[in-house]
């Protein structure tokens, strides 16, 4: 499909393959569930799944059951773990998708058991995050009830943890997770997988690799500078850019965009057709963009579909690339920089931007994954 609006987000699939290879190397023999929820963290769920699986992941984990059909239609037949995201009355439809569903409470357990289908299921336990999962104190009862559901096979037990930077908090949650898994064993289950390690934990705490891992944001280059292996993680979002559709000179004595007082000296503006409908913020601070190899400040409030840039003293012209994230010439604006200016988390920003701007992909090569895994 061709797009007439000159605005794109460029995804570096070689970088994703490299990062997956890094996680594959660090995780060793643990089953590798590549997390592709949130439309593959904004880069596109099919592209994310294909790249991760080709680069060394064993399976994928996702949160939206409606994405499963897109993956199957794309010819992706890898094992899929579906995180808790559906209502009990939809259990039969979920069971028909060919995924491993999550059982996170008694209602979901009863609903999947009532389908009569033979299903491999994962049980989620809450070890301190306080979100989804069977709470401490209910684990023995939950696994006993699962043992009575003859059509359901326990494929694994997993949890998500908080404060992954805090060794004490992580050790406490890891200890509780072991208690939960012991409850499963006590109910007669054996051979099930255990999964706790997400992005940062995989890289820093090998004792929590257990049988399976499920990294997410780290694979997409959203790790923090203080993470282990931070210097090896590559940004997957290569560029977010538009093109200038107007350059206008504002003479002295006229009013510049966003101001109410007449100008003392002339200024020049450029308009780029990307706005807050593309996921950027409306109110200042709005940061900078790169035009003609120069950093230029964004002016005043961003429109719903337009951003006005001050290009005074810059040799700007209609059609010039305007880089919001990425490099042009000797200048670079990083995703982390933009996210900090806007006051949002990098994965949130890209998930917002990628919903509107057409994606362009730099193709992944098998060499990138092999190099990272060596």
Coordinates of N, CA and C in Angstrom, one line a residue, residues 281-288 298 300-302 341-343:
X281 N 2.7 14.8 22.1 CA 1.9 15.6 23.0 C 1.4 16.9 22.3
X282 N 0.4 17.5 22.9 CA -0.2 18.7 22.3 C 0.4 19.9 22.9
X283 N 0.6 20.0 24.2 CA 1.1 21.2 24.9 C 2.6 21.1 25.0
X284 N 3.3 22.3 25.0 CA 4.7 22.3 25.2 C 5.1 21.7 26.6
X285 N 6.3 21.2 26.8 CA 7.4 21.2 25.8 C 7.2 20.2 24.8
X286 N 7.6 20.5 23.5 CA 7.5 19.6 22.4 C 8.8 19.1 21.8
X287 N 9.9 19.7 22.3 CA 11.2 19.3 21.9 C 11.6 19.9 20.5
X288 N 12.5 19.1 19.8 CA 13.1 19.6 18.6 C 12.9 18.5 17.5
X298 N 10.5 23.0 18.1 CA 9.1 23.0 17.8 C 8.4 24.1 18.4
X300 N 5.4 26.3 20.0 CA 4.1 26.4 20.7 C 3.4 25.1 20.7
X301 N 2.1 25.1 20.6 CA 1.3 23.9 20.7 C 1.3 23.1 19.4
X302 N 1.3 21.8 19.5 CA 1.2 21.0 18.3 C -0.2 20.8 17.9
X341 N 11.5 14.4 27.2 CA 10.9 15.7 27.0 C 9.4 15.7 27.1
X342 N 8.8 14.6 26.6 CA 7.3 14.5 26.6 C 6.8 14.0 27.9
X343 N 7.7 13.4 28.7 CA 7.2 12.8 30.0 C 6.5 11.5 29.9

